[in-house]
JSON list of C-alpha atoms in Angstrom, two decimals:
[
{"chain": "A", "resi": 105, "resn": "MET", "atom": "CA", "xyz": [7.50, -26.02, 37.79]},
{"chain": "A", "resi": 106, "resn": "GLN", "atom": "CA", "xyz": [4.05, -25.94, 36.24]},
{"chain": "A", "resi": 107, "resn": "SER", "atom": "CA", "xyz": [3.17, -27.07, 32.78]},
{"chain": "A", "resi": 108, "resn": "LEU", "atom": "CA", "xyz": [1.65, -24.75, 30.20]},
{"chain": "A", "resi": 109, "resn": "THR", "atom": "CA", "xyz": [-1.68, -26.58, 30.60]},
{"chain": "A", "resi": 110, "resn": "GLU", "atom": "CA", "xyz": [-1.68, -25.93, 34.36]},
{"chain": "A", "resi": 111, "resn": "MET", "atom": "CA", "xyz": [-0.90, -22.27, 33.82]},
{"chain": "A", "resi": 112, "resn": "CYS", "atom": "CA", "xyz": [-3.67, -21.91, 31.24]},
{"chain": "A", "resi": 113, "resn": "SER", "atom": "CA", "xyz": [-6.20, -23.63, 33.51]},
{"chain": "A", "resi": 114, "resn": "GLY", "atom": "CA", "xyz": [-5.75, -21.01, 36.21]},
{"chain": "A", "resi": 115, "resn": "GLY", "atom": "CA", "xyz": [-3.41, -22.99, 38.41]},
{"chain": "A", "resi": 116, "resn": "GLY", "atom": "CA", "xyz": [-0.43, -20.89, 37.35]},
{"chain": "A", "resi": 117, "resn": "PHE", "atom": "CA", "xyz": [0.70, -17.34, 36.99]},
{"chain": "A", "resi": 118, "resn": "GLY", "atom": "CA", "xyz": [-2.41, -15.83, 35.43]},
{"chain": "A", "resi": 119, "resn": "PHE", "atom": "CA", "xyz": [-1.48, -16.95, 31.92]},
{"chain": "A", "resi": 120, "resn": "MET", "atom": "CA", "xyz": [-4.95, -16.25, 30.55]},
{"chain": "A", "resi": 121, "resn": "GLY", "atom": "CA", "xyz": [-5.05, -12.90, 32.31]},
{"chain": "A", "resi": 122, "resn": "LEU", "atom": "CA", "xyz": [-1.63, -12.05, 30.89]},
{"chain": "A", "resi": 123, "resn": "ALA", "atom": "CA", "xyz": [-2.76, -12.95, 27.38]},
{"chain": "A", "resi": 124, "resn": "GLU", "atom": "CA", "xyz": [-5.88, -10.80, 27.77]},
{"chain": "A", "resi": 125, "resn": "VAL", "atom": "CA", "xyz": [-3.88, -7.83, 29.11]},
{"chain": "A", "resi": 126, "resn": "SER", "atom": "CA", "xyz": [-1.36, -8.19, 26.30]},
{"chain": "A", "resi": 127, "resn": "THR", "atom": "CA", "xyz": [-4.14, -8.20, 23.70]},
{"chain": "A", "resi": 128, "resn": "VAL", "atom": "CA", "xyz": [-5.71, -5.08, 25.22]},
{"chain": "A", "resi": 129, "resn": "LEU", "atom": "CA", "xyz": [-2.30, -3.38, 25.34]},
{"chain": "A", "resi": 130, "resn": "TRP", "atom": "CA", "xyz": [-1.68, -4.17, 21.66]},
{"chain": "A", "resi": 131, "resn": "THR", "atom": "CA", "xyz": [-5.07, -2.68, 20.80]},
{"chain": "A", "resi": 132, "resn": "GLU", "atom": "CA", "xyz": [-4.27, 0.45, 22.79]},
{"chain": "A", "resi": 133, "resn": "ARG", "atom": "CA", "xyz": [-0.85, 0.77, 21.12]},
{"chain": "A", "resi": 134, "resn": "GLU", "atom": "CA", "xyz": [-2.45, 0.52, 17.69]},
{"chain": "A", "resi": 135, "resn": "LEU", "atom": "CA", "xyz": [-4.93, 3.23, 18.64]},
{"chain": "A", "resi": 136, "resn": "LEU", "atom": "CA", "xyz": [-2.11, 5.49, 19.89]},
{"chain": "A", "resi": 137, "resn": "GLU", "atom": "CA", "xyz": [-0.30, 4.96, 16.57]},
{"chain": "A", "resi": 138, "resn": "LEU", "atom": "CA", "xyz": [-3.52, 5.83, 14.74]},
{"chain": "A", "resi": 139, "resn": "LEU", "atom": "CA", "xyz": [-3.84, 8.97, 16.88]},
{"chain": "A", "resi": 140, "resn": "LEU", "atom": "CA", "xyz": [-0.29, 9.93, 15.98]},
{"chain": "A", "resi": 141, "resn": "PHE", "atom": "CA", "xyz": [-1.11, 9.44, 12.30]},
{"chain": "A", "resi": 142, "resn": "LYS", "atom": "CA", "xyz": [-4.28, 11.54, 12.58]},
{"chain": "A", "resi": 143, "resn": "LEU", "atom": "CA", "xyz": [-2.37, 14.30, 14.38]},
{"chain": "A", "resi": 144, "resn": "GLU", "atom": "CA", "xyz": [0.21, 14.29, 11.58]},
{"chain": "A", "resi": 145, "resn": "GLU", "atom": "CA", "xyz": [-2.61, 14.54, 9.05]},
{"chain": "A", "resi": 146, "resn": "GLU", "atom": "CA", "xyz": [-4.01, 17.48, 10.99]},
{"chain": "A", "resi": 147, "resn": "GLN", "atom": "CA", "xyz": [-0.56, 19.07, 11.00]},
{"chain": "A", "resi": 148, "resn": "LEU", "atom": "CA", "xyz": [-0.25, 18.70, 7.24]},
{"chain": "A", "resi": 149, "resn": "VAL", "atom": "CA", "xyz": [-3.63, 20.38, 6.77]},
{"chain": "A", "resi": 150, "resn": "LEU", "atom": "CA", "xyz": [-2.59, 23.22, 9.07]},
{"chain": "A", "resi": 151, "resn": "ALA", "atom": "CA", "xyz": [0.81, 23.64, 7.45]},
{"chain": "A", "resi": 152, "resn": "SER", "atom": "CA", "xyz": [-0.69, 23.72, 3.97]},
{"chain": "A", "resi": 153, "resn": "GLY", "atom": "CA", "xyz": [-3.00, 26.56, 4.90]},
{"chain": "A", "resi": 154, "resn": "ARG", "atom": "CA", "xyz": [-5.90, 24.68, 3.36]},
{"chain": "A", "resi": 155, "resn": "THR", "atom": "CA", "xyz": [-8.22, 24.90, 6.32]},
{"chain": "A", "resi": 156, "resn": "ARG", "atom": "CA", "xyz": [-11.15, 23.48, 4.38]},
{"chain": "A", "resi": 157, "resn": "TRP", "atom": "CA", "xyz": [-10.30, 20.03, 5.76]},
{"chain": "A", "resi": 158, "resn": "LEU", "atom": "CA", "xyz": [-9.31, 21.11, 9.25]},
{"chain": "A", "resi": 159, "resn": "ALA", "atom": "CA", "xyz": [-12.71, 20.32, 10.80]},
{"chain": "A", "resi": 160, "resn": "HIS", "atom": "CA", "xyz": [-12.62, 16.82, 9.28]},
{"chain": "A", "resi": 161, "resn": "ALA", "atom": "CA", "xyz": [-9.08, 16.19, 10.50]},
{"chain": "A", "resi": 162, "resn": "THR", "atom": "CA", "xyz": [-9.94, 17.42, 13.99]},
{"chain": "A", "resi": 163, "resn": "ARG", "atom": "CA", "xyz": [-13.09, 15.28, 14.10]},
{"chain": "A", "resi": 164, "resn": "GLU", "atom": "CA", "xyz": [-11.03, 12.21, 13.17]},
{"chain": "A", "resi": 165, "resn": "VAL", "atom": "CA", "xyz": [-8.57, 12.98, 15.99]},
{"chain": "A", "resi": 166, "resn": "GLU", "atom": "CA", "xyz": [-11.48, 13.27, 18.42]},
{"chain": "A", "resi": 167, "resn": "MET", "atom": "CA", "xyz": [-12.94, 9.94, 17.23]},
{"chain": "A", "resi": 168, "resn": "VAL", "atom": "CA", "xyz": [-9.64, 8.14, 17.84]},
{"chain": "A", "resi": 169, "resn": "ILE", "atom": "CA", "xyz": [-9.36, 9.75, 21.29]},
{"chain": "A", "resi": 170, "resn": "GLU", "atom": "CA", "xyz": [-12.82, 8.40, 22.12]},
{"chain": "A", "resi": 171, "resn": "GLN", "atom": "CA", "xyz": [-11.72, 4.90, 21.02]},
{"chain": "A", "resi": 172, "resn": "ILE", "atom": "CA", "xyz": [-8.64, 5.22, 23.21]},
{"chain": "A", "resi": 173, "resn": "ARG", "atom": "CA", "xyz": [-10.86, 6.04, 26.20]},
{"chain": "A", "resi": 174, "resn": "GLY", "atom": "CA", "xyz": [-12.77, 2.81, 25.60]},
{"chain": "A", "resi": 175, "resn": "ALA", "atom": "CA", "xyz": [-9.53, 0.85, 25.31]},
{"chain": "A", "resi": 176, "resn": "GLU", "atom": "CA", "xyz": [-8.26, 2.41, 28.55]},
{"chain": "A", "resi": 177, "resn": "LEU", "atom": "CA", "xyz": [-11.37, 1.19, 30.32]},
{"chain": "A", "resi": 178, "resn": "SER", "atom": "CA", "xyz": [-10.88, -2.32, 28.93]},
{"chain": "A", "resi": 179, "resn": "ARG", "atom": "CA", "xyz": [-7.24, -2.22, 30.01]},
{"chain": "A", "resi": 180, "resn": "ALA", "atom": "CA", "xyz": [-8.16, -1.11, 33.53]},
{"chain": "A", "resi": 181, "resn": "VAL", "atom": "CA", "xyz": [-10.59, -4.01, 33.92]},
{"chain": "A", "resi": 182, "resn": "ALA", "atom": "CA", "xyz": [-8.14, -6.58, 32.47]},
{"chain": "A", "resi": 183, "resn": "VAL", "atom": "CA", "xyz": [-5.24, -5.24, 34.57]},
{"chain": "A", "resi": 184, "resn": "ASP", "atom": "CA", "xyz": [-7.30, -5.36, 37.77]},
{"chain": "A", "resi": 185, "resn": "ASP", "atom": "CA", "xyz": [-8.31, -8.96, 37.04]},
{"chain": "A", "resi": 186, "resn": "LEU", "atom": "CA", "xyz": [-4.68, -9.88, 36.37]},
{"chain": "A", "resi": 187, "resn": "ALA", "atom": "CA", "xyz": [-3.50, -8.03, 39.48]},
{"chain": "A", "resi": 188, "resn": "ASP", "atom": "CA", "xyz": [-5.86, -10.15, 41.54]},
{"chain": "A", "resi": 189, "resn": "GLU", "atom": "CA", "xyz": [-4.50, -13.33, 39.91]},
{"chain": "A", "resi": 190, "resn": "LEU", "atom": "CA", "xyz": [-0.91, -12.21, 40.59]},
{"chain": "A", "resi": 191, "resn": "GLY", "atom": "CA", "xyz": [-1.65, -11.15, 44.16]},
{"chain": "A", "resi": 192, "resn": "LEU", "atom": "CA", "xyz": [-1.16, -7.43, 43.49]},
{"chain": "A", "resi": 193, "resn": "GLN", "atom": "CA", "xyz": [-3.23, -4.45, 44.58]},
{"chain": "A", "resi": 194, "resn": "PRO", "atom": "CA", "xyz": [-5.81, -3.17, 42.06]},
{"chain": "A", "resi": 195, "resn": "GLY", "atom": "CA", "xyz": [-4.56, -0.71, 39.44]},
{"chain": "A", "resi": 196, "resn": "PRO", "atom": "CA", "xyz": [-0.89, -1.71, 39.29]},
{"chain": "A", "resi": 197, "resn": "SER", "atom": "CA", "xyz": [1.49, -0.06, 36.86]},
{"chain": "A", "resi": 198, "resn": "LEU", "atom": "CA", "xyz": [2.88, -1.95, 33.89]},
{"chain": "A", "resi": 199, "resn": "THR", "atom": "CA", "xyz": [6.21, -2.03, 35.72]},
{"chain": "A", "resi": 200, "resn": "ALA", "atom": "CA", "xyz": [4.58, -3.72, 38.73]},
{"chain": "A", "resi": 201, "resn": "LEU", "atom": "CA", "xyz": [2.85, -6.24, 36.45]},
{"chain": "A", "resi": 202, "resn": "ALA", "atom": "CA", "xyz": [6.10, -6.93, 34.62]},
{"chain": "A", "resi": 203, "resn": "ASP", "atom": "CA", "xyz": [7.90, -7.48, 37.92]},
{"chain": "A", "resi": 204, "resn": "ALA", "atom": "CA", "xyz": [5.24, -9.99, 39.03]},
{"chain": "A", "resi": 205, "resn": "ALA", "atom": "CA", "xyz": [4.82, -11.76, 35.67]},
{"chain": "A", "resi": 206, "resn": "PRO", "atom": "CA", "xyz": [6.80, -14.85, 34.67]},
{"chain": "A", "resi": 207, "resn": "GLY", "atom": "CA", "xyz": [9.37, -15.19, 31.90]},
{"chain": "A", "resi": 208, "resn": "PRO", "atom": "CA", "xyz": [8.46, -13.91, 28.47]},
{"chain": "A", "resi": 209, "resn": "TRP", "atom": "CA", "xyz": [5.39, -12.05, 29.74]},
{"chain": "A", "resi": 210, "resn": "SER", "atom": "CA", "xyz": [7.48, -9.73, 31.89]},
{"chain": "A", "resi": 211, "resn": "GLU", "atom": "CA", "xyz": [9.59, -8.75, 28.89]},
{"chain": "A", "resi": 212, "resn": "MET", "atom": "CA", "xyz": [6.50, -8.21, 26.74]},
{"chain": "A", "resi": 213, "resn": "LEU", "atom": "CA", "xyz": [4.94, -5.95, 29.40]},
{"chain": "A", "resi": 214, "resn": "ARG", "atom": "CA", "xyz": [8.17, -3.93, 29.60]},
{"chain": "A", "resi": 215, "resn": "ASP", "atom": "CA", "xyz": [8.13, -3.58, 25.80]},
{"chain": "A", "resi": 216, "resn": "HIS", "atom": "CA", "xyz": [4.53, -2.34, 25.93]},
{"chain": "A", "resi": 217, "resn": "ARG", "atom": "CA", "xyz": [5.49, 0.20, 28.60]},
{"chain": "A", "resi": 218, "resn": "GLN", "atom": "CA", "xyz": [8.39, 1.54, 26.54]},
{"chain": "A", "resi": 219, "resn": "ALA", "atom": "CA", "xyz": [6.22, 1.74, 23.42]},
{"chain": "A", "resi": 220, "resn": "PHE", "atom": "CA", "xyz": [3.59, 3.72, 25.37]},
{"chain": "A", "resi": 221, "resn": "LEU", "atom": "CA", "xyz": [6.24, 6.12, 26.64]},
{"chain": "A", "resi": 222, "resn": "ASP", "atom": "CA", "xyz": [7.63, 6.63, 23.12]},
{"chain": "A", "resi": 223, "resn": "LEU", "atom": "CA", "xyz": [4.19, 7.09, 21.55]},
{"chain": "A", "resi": 224, "resn": "THR", "atom": "CA", "xyz": [2.94, 9.50, 24.20]},
{"chain": "A", "resi": 225, "resn": "ASP", "atom": "CA", "xyz": [6.12, 11.55, 23.81]},
{"chain": "A", "resi": 226, "resn": "GLU", "atom": "CA", "xyz": [5.61, 11.76, 20.04]},
{"chain": "A", "resi": 227, "resn": "ILE", "atom": "CA", "xyz": [1.92, 12.59, 20.49]},
{"chain": "A", "resi": 228, "resn": "SER", "atom": "CA", "xyz": [2.81, 15.36, 22.96]},
{"chain": "A", "resi": 229, "resn": "GLN", "atom": "CA", "xyz": [5.35, 16.87, 20.57]},
{"chain": "A", "resi": 230, "resn": "ILE", "atom": "CA", "xyz": [3.05, 16.88, 17.55]},
{"chain": "A", "resi": 231, "resn": "SER", "atom": "CA", "xyz": [0.12, 18.18, 19.63]},
{"chain": "A", "resi": 232, "resn": "LYS", "atom": "CA", "xyz": [2.28, 21.09, 20.78]},
{"chain": "A", "resi": 233, "resn": "ALA", "atom": "CA", "xyz": [3.36, 21.80, 17.19]},
{"chain": "A", "resi": 234, "resn": "ASN", "atom": "CA", "xyz": [-0.28, 21.70, 16.04]},
{"chain": "A", "resi": 235, "resn": "ARG", "atom": "CA", "xyz": [-1.30, 24.17, 18.77]},
{"chain": "A", "resi": 236, "resn": "GLU", "atom": "CA", "xyz": [1.48, 26.50, 17.63]},
{"chain": "A", "resi": 237, "resn": "LEU", "atom": "CA", "xyz": [0.33, 26.24, 14.01]},
{"chain": "A", "resi": 238, "resn": "LEU", "atom": "CA", "xyz": [-3.24, 26.97, 15.09]},
{"chain": "A", "resi": 239, "resn": "GLY", "atom": "CA", "xyz": [-2.02, 30.02, 17.03]},
{"chain": "A", "resi": 240, "resn": "GLN", "atom": "CA", "xyz": [-0.12, 31.28, 14.01]},
{"chain": "A", "resi": 241, "resn": "ALA", "atom": "CA", "xyz": [-3.15, 30.77, 11.78]},
{"chain": "A", "resi": 242, "resn": "ALA", "atom": "CA", "xyz": [-5.36, 32.66, 14.24]},
{"chain": "A", "resi": 243, "resn": "ARG", "atom": "CA", "xyz": [-2.90, 35.57, 14.41]},
{"chain": "A", "resi": 244, "resn": "THR", "atom": "CA", "xyz": [-2.62, 35.70, 10.62]},
{"chain": "A", "resi": 245, "resn": "SER", "atom": "CA", "xyz": [-6.40, 35.64, 10.24]},
{"chain": "A", "resi": 246, "resn": "ARG", "atom": "CA", "xyz": [-6.79, 38.40, 12.81]},
{"chain": "A", "resi": 247, "resn": "GLU", "atom": "CA", "xyz": [-4.20, 40.56, 11.01]},
{"chain": "A", "resi": 248, "resn": "VAL", "atom": "CA", "xyz": [-5.86, 40.01, 7.64]},
{"chain": "A", "resi": 249, "resn": "LEU", "atom": "CA", "xyz": [-9.26, 40.91, 9.07]},
{"chain": "A", "resi": 250, "resn": "MET", "atom": "CA", "xyz": [-7.83, 44.02, 10.70]},
{"chain": "A", "resi": 251, "resn": "GLY", "atom": "CA", "xyz": [-6.41, 45.06, 7.34]},
{"chain": "A", "resi": 252, "resn": "VAL", "atom": "CA", "xyz": [-9.72, 44.48, 5.57]},
{"chain": "A", "resi": 253, "resn": "GLU", "atom": "CA", "xyz": [-11.62, 46.43, 8.22]},
{"chain": "A", "resi": 254, "resn": "GLY", "atom": "CA", "xyz": [-9.23, 49.37, 7.84]},
{"chain": "A", "resi": 255, "resn": "HIS", "atom": "CA", "xyz": [-7.27, 48.83, 11.05]},
{"chain": "A", "resi": 256, "resn": "ALA", "atom": "CA", "xyz": [-3.55, 48.64, 10.76]},
{"chain": "A", "resi": 257, "resn": "ALA", "atom": "CA", "xyz": [-1.91, 45.66, 12.40]},
{"chain": "A", "resi": 258, "resn": "GLN", "atom": "CA", "xyz": [0.17, 46.70, 15.38]},
{"chain": "A", "resi": 259, "resn": "THR", "atom": "CA", "xyz": [3.87, 46.08, 15.03]},
{"chain": "A", "resi": 260, "resn": "TYR", "atom": "CA", "xyz": [6.91, 46.74, 17.17]},
{"chain": "A", "resi": 261, "resn": "THR", "atom": "CA", "xyz": [10.18, 48.54, 16.59]},
{"chain": "A", "resi": 262, "resn": "PRO", "atom": "CA", "xyz": [13.53, 46.80, 17.13]},
{"chain": "A", "resi": 263, "resn": "HIS", "atom": "CA", "xyz": [13.52, 48.44, 20.60]},
{"chain": "A", "resi": 264, "resn": "GLY", "atom": "CA", "xyz": [10.24, 46.82, 21.59]},
{"chain": "A", "resi": 265, "resn": "THR", "atom": "CA", "xyz": [8.00, 49.87, 21.40]},
{"chain": "A", "resi": 266, "resn": "LYS", "atom": "CA", "xyz": [4.73, 49.87, 19.47]},
{"chain": "A", "resi": 267, "resn": "THR", "atom": "CA", "xyz": [4.67, 51.60, 16.12]},
{"chain": "A", "resi": 268, "resn": "MET", "atom": "CA", "xyz": [1.98, 54.08, 15.36]},
{"chain": "A", "resi": 269, "resn": "PRO", "atom": "CA", "xyz": [-0.55, 52.53, 13.03]},
{"chain": "A", "resi": 270, "resn": "THR", "atom": "CA", "xyz": [-0.61, 54.13, 9.62]},
{"chain": "A", "resi": 271, "resn": "PRO", "atom": "CA", "xyz": [-3.68, 54.19, 7.45]},
{"chain": "A", "resi": 272, "resn": "SER", "atom": "CA", "xyz": [-3.71, 50.94, 5.54]},
{"chain": "A", "resi": 273, "resn": "THR", "atom": "CA", "xyz": [-4.18, 50.71, 1.84]},
{"chain": "A", "resi": 274, "resn": "ARG", "atom": "CA", "xyz": [-6.94, 48.44, 0.69]},
{"chain": "A", "resi": 275, "resn": "VAL", "atom": "CA", "xyz": [-7.05, 46.64, -2.58]},
{"chain": "A", "resi": 276, "resn": "ILE", "atom": "CA", "xyz": [-10.42, 45.25, -3.48]},
{"chain": "A", "resi": 277, "resn": "ASP", "atom": "CA", "xyz": [-10.83, 42.98, -6.42]},
{"chain": "A", "resi": 278, "resn": "ARG", "atom": "CA", "xyz": [-14.18, 43.98, -7.88]},
{"chain": "A", "resi": 279, "resn": "ALA", "atom": "CA", "xyz": [-14.28, 40.81, -9.96]},
{"chain": "A", "resi": 280, "resn": "LEU", "atom": "CA", "xyz": [-15.09, 38.80, -6.84]}
]
């Protein structure tokens, strides 16, 4: 059994590499949580119909995604260094690292893996909902523009056939 000092000096199980990987993983988790927050902000803007702030919200999402890309690169480098220390092939999964890591580190790596799975699932769900809201907003805008231009929006009967467009009535507020 090696002492903590031996492990830290490189004579052990990659203790320093494990600490570095854990730090990078925490940073990446925080960025994923920030992305989730920014996606929820974007969703609130979309749901409110106040599209004035949509470009800002989308830009913030893109900025966090760029930070995540940088963190992923840092993680890849740290994981490859640790893999070498642990005698693994380059680019191992978190599961492989956890299997090769000693004691509390293995549990911490498994916790990181589960947190990543949970966060990516939540991010996927809210991204899908945001795309649906954007689609609805685009359809609504198109229908409004068709009405303003004098085209009737196409609708369908309960049997699935298209209705014949009727001339639309336009109301124009001359005070604008």
